[in-house]
Amino acid sequence: MIDHAPSSSSRSPRDDAREHETDTLVALAAALAERTIDPDPRFLEWQAAELRARRRPTLAAEARADERARRLGAAALGARFGVRCVADAPVAQPAPMSGTLSRVIAPATDAGCAPRLELGIAAGAGRVLWDEPCDSWLAIPDDLPRGRYVALTVKGDSMLPLLHSEDVVLVKIGSEVARDSIVVARRPDDGYVVKRVGRVGPASIELLSLNPDFAPTLIERAEGTVAGTVVLRWCQHGG
C-alpha cells in the first residue's frame, strides 16, 4: 500500500500538533549541540534521523524536518561563534564610486555600507585584500557596531554546516583575534581562508575547520595575517 502525502486542506489538528512536537525536538537538539558538543555535521544528520524515526512522516514532512534541523543547527553554531545567520540573499546596491577596497572603504563606512568584493575566501593566493576591486556595496544592519566592514564570498565546504560555498559573509576588518571566533586570515600558500580560531599563542594562531574532514593548520601571528572577524552570514541554502 502506498502512503500519499495529505494535501494542505486535509491537515488535522493532530498533524499540527505532531509538527509542533518536531519543531520543539529539533530546537532542543540544536541547543544541546551548542552547549555540549563540538560542531560536527554528523551530529546534525543524526538529529534529523532521530526525528524521522519518531513517526512515519510523508516525504514533504521529512524534508521540512531536515530543513529545520539544518537551520536550527546552523543558528546554534552561529550563536556559539558570534555569527548572525540570515537565511536569505544579501541585497547589493551599485557602488557610487569604483576602485580598490583601500580607496572605497572610507566612503562606504561613512555611508553605513560594506564593499562587496568578488574575491572568494579559500580560493587561491590572489592579491592582497586591499588591492581587490569593488563594484557594489551592502548595507550594514543598523544594530551592528560602527566600524569598517567588507563582504566576501565563501568557497569550499570546510566550514559546513555553518558556512556553505557561495554564502556571503560580513567581515569586520581588524587584526583582533579571539578563541572560537570565525576569522578571515591569509595563508602564504592558499590565500584568504575563513576558519574558526583555536589556540592563540605568542607567535602562531591555530585555524580550525568545522567540517571534520579538514585538518587544523597554523599561521604566523603577524601584522596583516588576520583580515577580520565574521559577524554575519547570508545563506540561500535553507540551512
Short mmCIF file of C-alpha atoms in Angstrom, two decimals:
data_model
loop_
_atom_site.label_atom_id
_atom_site.label_comp_id
_atom_site.label_asym_id
_atom_site.label_seq_id
_atom_site.Cartn_x
_atom_site.Cartn_y
_atom_site.Cartn_z
CA MET A 1 0.00 0.00 0.00
CA ILE A 2 1.34 3.42 -0.95
CA ASP A 3 1.02 6.28 1.53
CA HIS A 4 0.23 9.58 -0.21
CA ALA A 5 1.12 12.93 1.34
CA PRO A 6 -2.02 14.71 2.63
CA SER A 7 -2.91 17.95 0.98
CA SER A 8 -2.72 21.19 2.98
CA SER A 9 -6.54 21.26 3.07
CA SER A 10 -6.70 17.83 4.77
CA ARG A 11 -4.36 18.69 7.65
CA SER A 12 -5.84 17.97 11.06
CA PRO A 13 -5.11 19.48 14.50
CA ARG A 14 -3.24 16.25 15.22
CA ASP A 15 -0.96 16.89 12.23
CA ASP A 16 -0.23 20.39 13.50
CA ALA A 17 0.48 19.05 16.99
CA ARG A 18 2.94 16.50 15.61
CA GLU A 19 4.71 19.16 13.56
CA HIS A 20 4.95 21.39 16.64
CA GLU A 21 6.45 18.45 18.53
CA THR A 22 9.01 18.01 15.76
CA ASP A 23 9.94 21.71 15.87
CA THR A 24 10.38 21.54 19.65
CA LEU A 25 12.56 18.43 19.47
CA VAL A 26 14.78 19.98 16.80
CA ALA A 27 15.17 23.16 18.85
CA LEU A 28 16.16 21.15 21.93
CA ALA A 29 18.65 19.10 19.91
CA ALA A 30 20.17 22.26 18.44
CA ALA A 31 20.51 23.75 21.93
CA LEU A 32 22.23 20.54 23.06
CA ALA A 33 24.63 20.77 20.12
CA GLU A 34 25.51 24.35 21.01
CA ARG A 35 26.11 23.66 24.70
CA THR A 36 27.66 20.24 24.99
CA ILE A 37 29.49 19.02 21.90
CA ASP A 38 31.92 20.18 19.27
CA PRO A 39 30.25 21.12 15.98
CA ASP A 40 30.04 18.10 13.72
CA PRO A 41 27.87 17.70 10.59
CA ARG A 42 27.38 14.04 11.51
CA PHE A 43 25.53 15.09 14.67
CA LEU A 44 23.08 17.14 12.62
CA GLU A 45 22.45 14.14 10.37
CA TRP A 46 21.75 12.07 13.49
CA GLN A 47 19.32 14.75 14.71
CA ALA A 48 17.26 14.52 11.54
CA ALA A 49 17.30 10.69 11.57
CA GLU A 50 16.11 10.58 15.19
CA LEU A 51 13.23 12.92 14.41
CA ARG A 52 12.18 10.87 11.39
CA ALA A 53 12.21 7.70 13.50
CA ARG A 54 9.68 9.08 15.98
CA ARG A 55 6.88 8.81 13.44
CA ARG A 56 6.34 7.84 9.79
CA PRO A 57 6.35 11.22 8.05
CA THR A 58 5.42 11.97 4.49
CA LEU A 59 8.24 12.94 2.17
CA ALA A 60 7.24 16.61 2.46
CA ALA A 61 7.22 16.46 6.27
CA GLU A 62 10.59 14.68 6.21
CA ALA A 63 12.06 17.41 4.02
CA ARG A 64 10.69 20.08 6.37
CA ALA A 65 12.23 18.30 9.36
CA ASP A 66 15.60 18.11 7.60
CA GLU A 67 15.46 21.80 6.72
CA ARG A 68 14.52 22.79 10.28
CA ALA A 69 17.35 20.65 11.66
CA ARG A 70 19.86 22.30 9.32
CA ARG A 71 18.58 25.81 10.02
CA LEU A 72 18.46 25.44 13.79
CA GLY A 73 21.78 23.63 13.87
CA ALA A 74 23.43 26.43 11.89
CA ALA A 75 21.80 29.04 14.13
CA ALA A 76 23.15 27.25 17.21
CA LEU A 77 26.66 27.22 15.74
CA GLY A 78 26.31 30.87 14.74
CA ALA A 79 25.31 31.82 18.29
CA ARG A 80 28.25 29.87 19.67
CA PHE A 81 30.78 31.56 17.41
CA GLY A 82 29.27 35.05 17.22
CA VAL A 83 27.95 34.84 13.65
CA ARG A 84 24.41 36.03 12.90
CA CYS A 85 22.68 33.74 10.40
CA VAL A 86 20.39 35.28 7.78
CA ALA A 87 18.54 32.75 5.61
CA ASP A 88 18.34 34.97 2.55
CA ALA A 89 20.49 36.53 -0.14
CA PRO A 90 22.13 39.89 0.55
CA VAL A 91 20.77 42.88 -1.36
CA ALA A 92 23.59 44.71 -3.12
CA GLN A 93 23.49 48.24 -4.47
CA PRO A 94 25.73 49.75 -7.14
CA ALA A 95 28.76 51.42 -5.63
CA PRO A 96 28.61 55.22 -6.04
CA MET A 97 32.33 55.15 -6.74
CA SER A 98 34.62 52.46 -8.12
CA GLY A 99 38.09 51.47 -7.11
CA THR A 100 40.02 49.11 -4.87
CA LEU A 101 38.97 48.35 -1.31
CA SER A 102 41.63 50.70 0.04
CA ARG A 103 40.03 53.57 -1.94
CA VAL A 104 36.35 52.91 -1.23
CA ILE A 105 36.40 51.64 2.37
CA ALA A 106 36.25 55.10 3.98
CA PRO A 107 33.28 56.47 1.96
CA ALA A 108 31.46 53.13 2.26
CA THR A 109 31.90 53.21 6.04
CA ASP A 110 30.60 56.78 6.19
CA ALA A 111 27.51 55.63 4.26
CA GLY A 112 26.89 52.68 6.60
CA CYS A 113 27.83 50.15 3.92
CA ALA A 114 30.32 47.35 3.32
CA PRO A 115 32.10 46.99 -0.04
CA ARG A 116 31.34 43.60 -1.60
CA LEU A 117 34.35 42.01 -3.26
CA GLU A 118 34.35 39.29 -5.89
CA LEU A 119 37.30 37.71 -4.08
CA GLY A 120 36.39 34.24 -2.79
CA ILE A 121 37.83 33.19 0.54
CA ALA A 122 39.61 29.83 0.30
CA ALA A 123 40.05 30.33 -3.44
CA GLY A 124 43.77 30.72 -4.06
CA ALA A 125 46.55 33.18 -3.31
CA GLY A 126 45.28 36.15 -5.27
CA ARG A 127 46.04 39.75 -4.40
CA VAL A 128 46.17 41.48 -1.05
CA LEU A 129 42.63 42.19 0.16
CA TRP A 130 43.11 45.95 -0.02
CA ASP A 131 44.01 45.73 -3.73
CA GLU A 132 40.76 43.97 -4.72
CA PRO A 133 38.31 45.98 -6.91
CA CYS A 134 34.78 46.72 -5.72
CA ASP A 135 31.65 47.40 -7.82
CA SER A 136 28.84 47.04 -5.26
CA TRP A 137 28.07 47.76 -1.61
CA LEU A 138 25.88 46.07 1.01
CA ALA A 139 24.03 47.97 3.72
CA ILE A 140 25.28 47.18 7.23
CA PRO A 141 22.47 46.28 9.69
CA ASP A 142 21.70 49.22 11.96
CA ASP A 143 22.26 47.23 15.16
CA LEU A 144 25.87 46.33 14.35
CA PRO A 145 28.63 48.44 15.92
CA ARG A 146 30.13 51.17 13.78
CA GLY A 147 33.28 50.12 12.03
CA ARG A 148 34.86 49.07 8.77
CA TYR A 149 33.30 46.03 7.13
CA VAL A 150 33.77 44.09 3.90
CA ALA A 151 31.56 41.40 2.31
CA LEU A 152 33.22 38.29 0.88
CA THR A 153 32.05 35.05 -0.75
CA VAL A 154 32.77 31.65 0.82
CA LYS A 155 34.36 29.00 -1.40
CA GLY A 156 34.53 25.34 -0.46
CA ASP A 157 32.92 23.23 2.27
CA SER A 158 35.47 23.27 5.09
CA MET A 159 33.13 25.31 7.31
CA LEU A 160 29.98 23.21 6.91
CA PRO A 161 27.40 23.20 8.39
CA LEU A 162 27.68 26.88 9.35
CA LEU A 163 29.02 28.25 6.06
CA HIS A 164 28.22 26.88 2.58
CA SER A 165 30.12 27.52 -0.60
CA GLU A 166 28.76 30.74 -2.20
CA ASP A 167 27.43 32.10 1.11
CA VAL A 168 28.25 35.78 1.62
CA VAL A 169 29.84 36.78 4.94
CA LEU A 170 30.15 40.21 6.53
CA VAL A 171 33.63 40.68 7.96
CA LYS A 172 34.55 43.37 10.48
CA ILE A 173 38.01 44.48 9.43
CA GLY A 174 40.66 44.27 12.12
CA SER A 175 43.54 42.14 13.36
CA GLU A 176 41.95 41.25 16.72
CA VAL A 177 41.88 37.50 17.38
CA ALA A 178 39.72 35.69 19.93
CA ARG A 179 39.48 31.96 20.51
CA ASP A 180 36.36 30.37 18.95
CA SER A 181 35.67 33.36 16.71
CA ILE A 182 35.37 32.91 12.94
CA VAL A 183 38.01 34.90 11.08
CA VAL A 184 39.26 35.56 7.57
CA ALA A 185 43.01 35.01 7.53
CA ARG A 186 45.72 34.88 4.89
CA ARG A 187 47.93 31.83 4.49
CA PRO A 188 51.10 32.28 2.39
CA ASP A 189 50.30 29.38 0.03
CA ASP A 190 46.50 29.36 -0.01
CA GLY A 191 45.42 32.99 0.05
CA TYR A 192 42.45 34.00 2.17
CA VAL A 193 40.59 31.37 4.17
CA VAL A 194 37.69 31.51 6.61
CA LYS A 195 38.28 29.44 9.76
CA ARG A 196 37.49 29.07 13.43
CA VAL A 197 40.25 30.25 15.79
CA GLY A 198 41.70 27.54 18.04
CA ARG A 199 44.74 28.09 20.21
CA VAL A 200 46.28 31.56 20.12
CA GLY A 201 49.97 31.68 21.01
CA PRO A 202 52.54 34.47 21.08
CA ALA A 203 53.88 33.51 17.63
CA SER A 204 51.13 31.47 15.95
CA ILE A 205 47.37 31.05 15.56
CA GLU A 206 45.64 27.70 15.13
CA LEU A 207 42.95 27.67 12.43
CA LEU A 208 40.23 25.01 12.63
CA SER A 209 37.55 23.88 10.18
CA LEU A 210 34.04 22.97 11.33
CA ASN A 211 34.00 20.13 8.80
CA PRO A 212 35.96 17.28 10.47
CA ASP A 213 37.34 16.16 7.08
CA PHE A 214 39.77 19.12 7.13
CA ALA A 215 42.88 19.17 9.31
CA PRO A 216 43.90 22.10 11.56
CA THR A 217 46.59 24.48 10.33
CA LEU A 218 48.86 27.08 11.90
CA ILE A 219 49.59 30.59 10.67
CA GLU A 220 52.11 33.10 11.88
CA ARG A 221 50.77 35.72 14.27
CA ALA A 222 51.93 38.78 12.36
CA GLU A 223 50.57 42.07 11.05
CA GLY A 224 48.21 41.52 8.11
CA THR A 225 47.71 37.80 8.72
CA VAL A 226 44.16 38.21 10.06
CA ALA A 227 41.94 40.42 7.89
CA GLY A 228 38.91 40.48 10.17
CA THR A 229 36.18 38.65 12.09
CA VAL A 230 33.00 37.22 10.53
CA VAL A 231 29.90 38.71 12.21
CA LEU A 232 27.08 37.78 9.81
CA ARG A 233 26.30 35.17 7.17
CA TRP A 234 23.78 35.39 4.33
CA CYS A 235 22.72 31.96 3.05
CA GLN A 236 20.23 30.82 0.40
CA HIS A 237 20.64 27.09 1.06
CA GLY A 238 17.83 26.75 3.59
CA GLY A 239 20.40 25.99 6.27
#
